[in-house]
C-alpha cells in the first residue's frame, strides 16, 4: 500500500514484545525517515510496548479513535526536533488495512501536496440486516451485487482478512445505526481507496 503511493519503504521487520527492543528500533528508525509506521503493540495489553516507547522518545498526540475496526490507532512525533511522524496501526489485519486506507493514505497524500484527499462515497442499497450496530463509527466489508445492491461479508471480525480480499468496498456506518435490507448506505469503493 505504501509503494502504491510512491513511498520509499524500509522494512525493519518484526520486533519481539520487549520494551527495550521497541525503544531502540523506534529511535533508530526516527533518525532517517519521514514517517515511522508500525502495526500492533499500540493497545493496552501487557506486551504492547509501542505507546510507552513513543511517549519516552517523543510525543503521542492521538491514541485510540472511535471507529470499528481500528480503535487502537495512534499518531505522534519523534526523532530529532520531533520531525518524524509516527503512526501506529492496530495489530489485527482488517483494522490495520481499514485505518491505512481511511487515515494513513490521506495523510501521506497531503504530505505529497495533494489537496483533495477525502474518500469518495456513493449511495448504495443494503441487501442485508445489521441489527446490532456499535456505538462507534463502523466500516463494514461489502461487495456490490450485480443488481447494484451491497452484500455483507458474513464475518466482520477484525481478524478475518478474508473479508478484505472478498470485498470491493466499505460501508461507512454512523454510530448506533442499524441497517435493514433496502436502506440507503454510504459506500466507499476500494478502487478509490487504493488508487
Short mmCIF file of C-alpha atoms in Angstrom, two decimals:
data_model
loop_
_atom_site.label_atom_id
_atom_site.label_comp_id
_atom_site.label_asym_id
_atom_site.label_seq_id
_atom_site.Cartn_x
_atom_site.Cartn_y
_atom_site.Cartn_z
CA UNK A 1 0.00 0.00 0.00
CA UNK A 2 2.86 2.39 0.76
CA UNK A 3 4.62 1.65 -2.51
CA UNK A 4 1.38 2.23 -4.43
CA UNK A 5 1.50 5.78 -3.05
CA UNK A 6 5.06 6.28 -4.33
CA UNK A 7 6.72 5.95 -0.92
CA UNK A 8 10.26 4.72 -0.43
CA UNK A 9 9.87 1.93 2.11
CA UNK A 10 12.34 0.48 4.58
CA UNK A 11 11.03 -2.74 6.11
CA UNK A 12 12.60 -3.03 9.54
CA UNK A 13 11.00 -6.40 10.20
CA UNK A 14 9.26 -7.72 13.27
CA UNK A 15 10.20 -6.87 16.83
CA UNK A 16 9.96 -9.08 19.87
CA UNK A 17 7.46 -8.00 22.52
CA UNK A 18 10.18 -6.30 24.58
CA UNK A 19 10.22 -2.70 25.71
CA UNK A 20 13.96 -2.13 25.12
CA UNK A 21 13.89 -3.60 21.62
CA UNK A 22 10.91 -1.41 20.76
CA UNK A 23 12.63 1.72 22.08
CA UNK A 24 15.83 1.02 20.16
CA UNK A 25 14.07 0.22 16.89
CA UNK A 26 11.83 3.31 17.00
CA UNK A 27 14.72 5.58 17.92
CA UNK A 28 16.87 4.23 15.08
CA UNK A 29 14.03 4.44 12.54
CA UNK A 30 13.23 8.03 13.50
CA UNK A 31 16.73 9.23 12.60
CA UNK A 32 16.38 8.99 8.82
CA UNK A 33 12.72 8.51 7.94
CA UNK A 34 9.87 10.97 7.42
CA UNK A 35 7.35 8.52 8.84
CA UNK A 36 7.62 5.52 11.12
CA UNK A 37 4.64 3.22 10.63
CA UNK A 38 4.05 0.28 12.96
CA UNK A 39 1.40 -2.41 13.14
CA UNK A 40 0.43 -3.80 16.53
CA UNK A 41 1.65 -3.01 20.01
CA UNK A 42 -0.37 0.21 20.46
CA UNK A 43 -3.19 -1.22 22.53
CA UNK A 44 -3.30 -1.74 26.31
CA UNK A 45 -2.01 -5.30 26.63
CA UNK A 46 0.85 -6.24 28.91
CA UNK A 47 3.16 -6.73 25.91
CA UNK A 48 2.05 -3.61 23.97
CA UNK A 49 5.22 -1.50 24.21
CA UNK A 50 4.83 0.93 21.31
CA UNK A 51 2.73 3.54 23.13
CA UNK A 52 5.09 3.93 26.11
CA UNK A 53 8.10 3.90 23.76
CA UNK A 54 6.69 6.76 21.69
CA UNK A 55 5.90 8.71 24.86
CA UNK A 56 9.51 8.18 26.02
CA UNK A 57 11.07 9.16 22.67
CA UNK A 58 8.77 11.95 21.57
CA UNK A 59 5.13 12.75 21.97
CA UNK A 60 1.86 10.97 21.34
CA UNK A 61 -0.83 13.33 20.02
CA UNK A 62 -3.58 10.80 19.32
CA UNK A 63 -4.28 7.40 20.80
CA UNK A 64 -7.47 5.44 20.21
CA UNK A 65 -10.24 6.53 17.89
CA UNK A 66 -13.98 5.85 17.90
CA UNK A 67 -14.11 3.62 14.85
CA UNK A 68 -14.57 -0.09 14.29
CA UNK A 69 -12.39 -1.74 13.22
CA UNK A 70 -9.42 0.37 14.20
CA UNK A 71 -9.79 1.71 17.75
CA UNK A 72 -6.11 1.28 18.80
CA UNK A 73 -4.74 3.81 16.26
CA UNK A 74 -2.00 6.24 17.28
CA UNK A 75 -0.28 9.35 15.91
CA UNK A 76 2.69 11.25 17.28
CA UNK A 77 6.12 12.68 16.55
CA UNK A 78 9.63 11.51 17.38
CA UNK A 79 13.25 11.87 16.45
CA UNK A 80 15.47 14.96 16.41
CA UNK A 81 13.26 18.03 16.79
CA UNK A 82 10.21 15.76 16.65
CA UNK A 83 10.43 15.97 12.86
CA UNK A 84 9.49 12.33 12.20
CA UNK A 85 5.82 11.44 12.01
CA UNK A 86 4.73 8.30 13.82
CA UNK A 87 1.61 6.31 13.01
CA UNK A 88 0.72 3.18 14.93
CA UNK A 89 -1.75 0.90 13.21
CA UNK A 90 -3.75 -1.72 15.12
CA UNK A 91 -2.41 -5.26 15.06
CA UNK A 92 -5.49 -7.01 13.70
CA UNK A 93 -5.15 -7.24 9.91
CA UNK A 94 -8.55 -5.79 8.97
CA UNK A 95 -8.12 -2.93 11.46
CA UNK A 96 -4.68 -2.24 10.05
CA UNK A 97 -5.98 -2.22 6.47
CA UNK A 98 -9.04 -0.06 7.19
CA UNK A 99 -7.12 2.55 9.19
CA UNK A 100 -4.45 2.64 6.50
CA UNK A 101 -6.83 3.33 3.61
CA UNK A 102 -9.01 5.76 5.58
CA UNK A 103 -6.40 7.62 7.66
CA UNK A 104 -2.81 6.94 6.57
CA UNK A 105 -3.41 7.21 2.82
CA UNK A 106 -4.99 10.70 3.04
CA UNK A 107 -2.22 11.78 5.45
CA UNK A 108 0.51 10.67 3.03
CA UNK A 109 -1.26 12.26 0.06
CA UNK A 110 -1.39 15.58 1.94
CA UNK A 111 2.34 15.30 2.69
CA UNK A 112 2.82 14.84 -1.08
CA UNK A 113 0.89 18.05 -1.81
CA UNK A 114 -2.48 16.59 -2.79
CA UNK A 115 -5.32 18.82 -1.57
CA UNK A 116 -8.49 16.77 -2.10
CA UNK A 117 -7.92 13.59 -0.08
CA UNK A 118 -11.47 12.98 1.09
CA UNK A 119 -12.61 9.45 0.21
CA UNK A 120 -15.47 9.47 -2.31
CA UNK A 121 -18.69 7.84 -1.14
CA UNK A 122 -21.56 6.56 -3.25
CA UNK A 123 -25.12 5.97 -2.11
CA UNK A 124 -25.70 2.23 -2.04
CA UNK A 125 -28.57 -0.09 -1.15
CA UNK A 126 -28.11 -2.64 1.63
CA UNK A 127 -29.06 -6.24 0.85
CA UNK A 128 -28.53 -7.38 4.45
CA UNK A 129 -29.50 -6.89 8.09
CA UNK A 130 -27.16 -5.18 10.57
CA UNK A 131 -29.37 -5.22 13.68
CA UNK A 132 -26.77 -4.62 16.42
CA UNK A 133 -24.69 -1.58 15.49
CA UNK A 134 -21.73 -0.48 17.55
CA UNK A 135 -21.53 2.80 19.47
CA UNK A 136 -18.51 3.64 17.28
CA UNK A 137 -18.49 4.53 13.59
CA UNK A 138 -18.24 1.22 11.72
CA UNK A 139 -16.67 0.29 8.41
CA UNK A 140 -18.28 -2.88 7.13
CA UNK A 141 -16.75 -5.01 4.37
CA UNK A 142 -19.20 -5.39 1.48
CA UNK A 143 -19.36 -6.41 -2.16
CA UNK A 144 -21.56 -4.89 -4.84
CA UNK A 145 -24.10 -7.38 -6.18
CA UNK A 146 -24.78 -7.44 -9.94
CA UNK A 147 -28.13 -5.69 -9.26
CA UNK A 148 -26.25 -2.82 -7.58
CA UNK A 149 -27.13 -3.78 -4.01
CA UNK A 150 -24.47 -4.37 -1.37
CA UNK A 151 -23.84 -7.77 0.20
CA UNK A 152 -22.20 -8.04 3.61
CA UNK A 153 -19.32 -10.43 4.30
CA UNK A 154 -20.75 -12.76 6.99
CA UNK A 155 -17.85 -12.42 9.47
CA UNK A 156 -16.96 -8.80 10.26
CA UNK A 157 -14.29 -9.67 12.87
CA UNK A 158 -11.14 -7.53 12.65
CA UNK A 159 -9.02 -10.68 12.50
CA UNK A 160 -10.67 -12.06 9.34
CA UNK A 161 -8.57 -10.76 6.46
CA UNK A 162 -10.65 -12.83 4.05
CA UNK A 163 -13.33 -10.14 4.39
CA UNK A 164 -10.98 -7.60 2.78
CA UNK A 165 -9.93 -9.96 -0.02
CA UNK A 166 -13.62 -10.72 -0.73
CA UNK A 167 -14.90 -7.14 -0.50
CA UNK A 168 -14.89 -4.44 -3.15
CA UNK A 169 -15.79 -1.66 -0.72
CA UNK A 170 -16.66 -0.47 2.75
CA UNK A 171 -19.87 0.87 4.21
CA UNK A 172 -19.34 3.93 6.38
CA UNK A 173 -21.98 3.32 9.06
CA UNK A 174 -22.64 6.03 11.69
CA UNK A 175 -22.53 5.13 15.41
CA UNK A 176 -25.62 3.28 16.61
CA UNK A 177 -27.15 2.96 13.12
CA UNK A 178 -28.94 -0.32 12.42
CA UNK A 179 -29.23 -1.35 8.77
CA UNK A 180 -32.14 -3.19 7.15
CA UNK A 181 -32.43 -4.52 3.59
CA UNK A 182 -33.32 -1.68 1.26
CA UNK A 183 -31.72 1.03 3.42
CA UNK A 184 -29.51 3.57 1.68
CA UNK A 185 -25.92 3.44 2.99
CA UNK A 186 -22.65 5.25 2.32
CA UNK A 187 -20.46 3.01 0.15
CA UNK A 188 -16.73 3.61 -0.30
CA UNK A 189 -15.37 1.59 -3.25
CA UNK A 190 -11.95 0.08 -2.56
CA UNK A 191 -10.91 1.10 -6.07
CA UNK A 192 -10.96 4.71 -4.88
CA UNK A 193 -9.30 3.98 -1.56
CA UNK A 194 -6.43 2.13 -3.21
CA UNK A 195 -5.83 4.49 -6.15
#
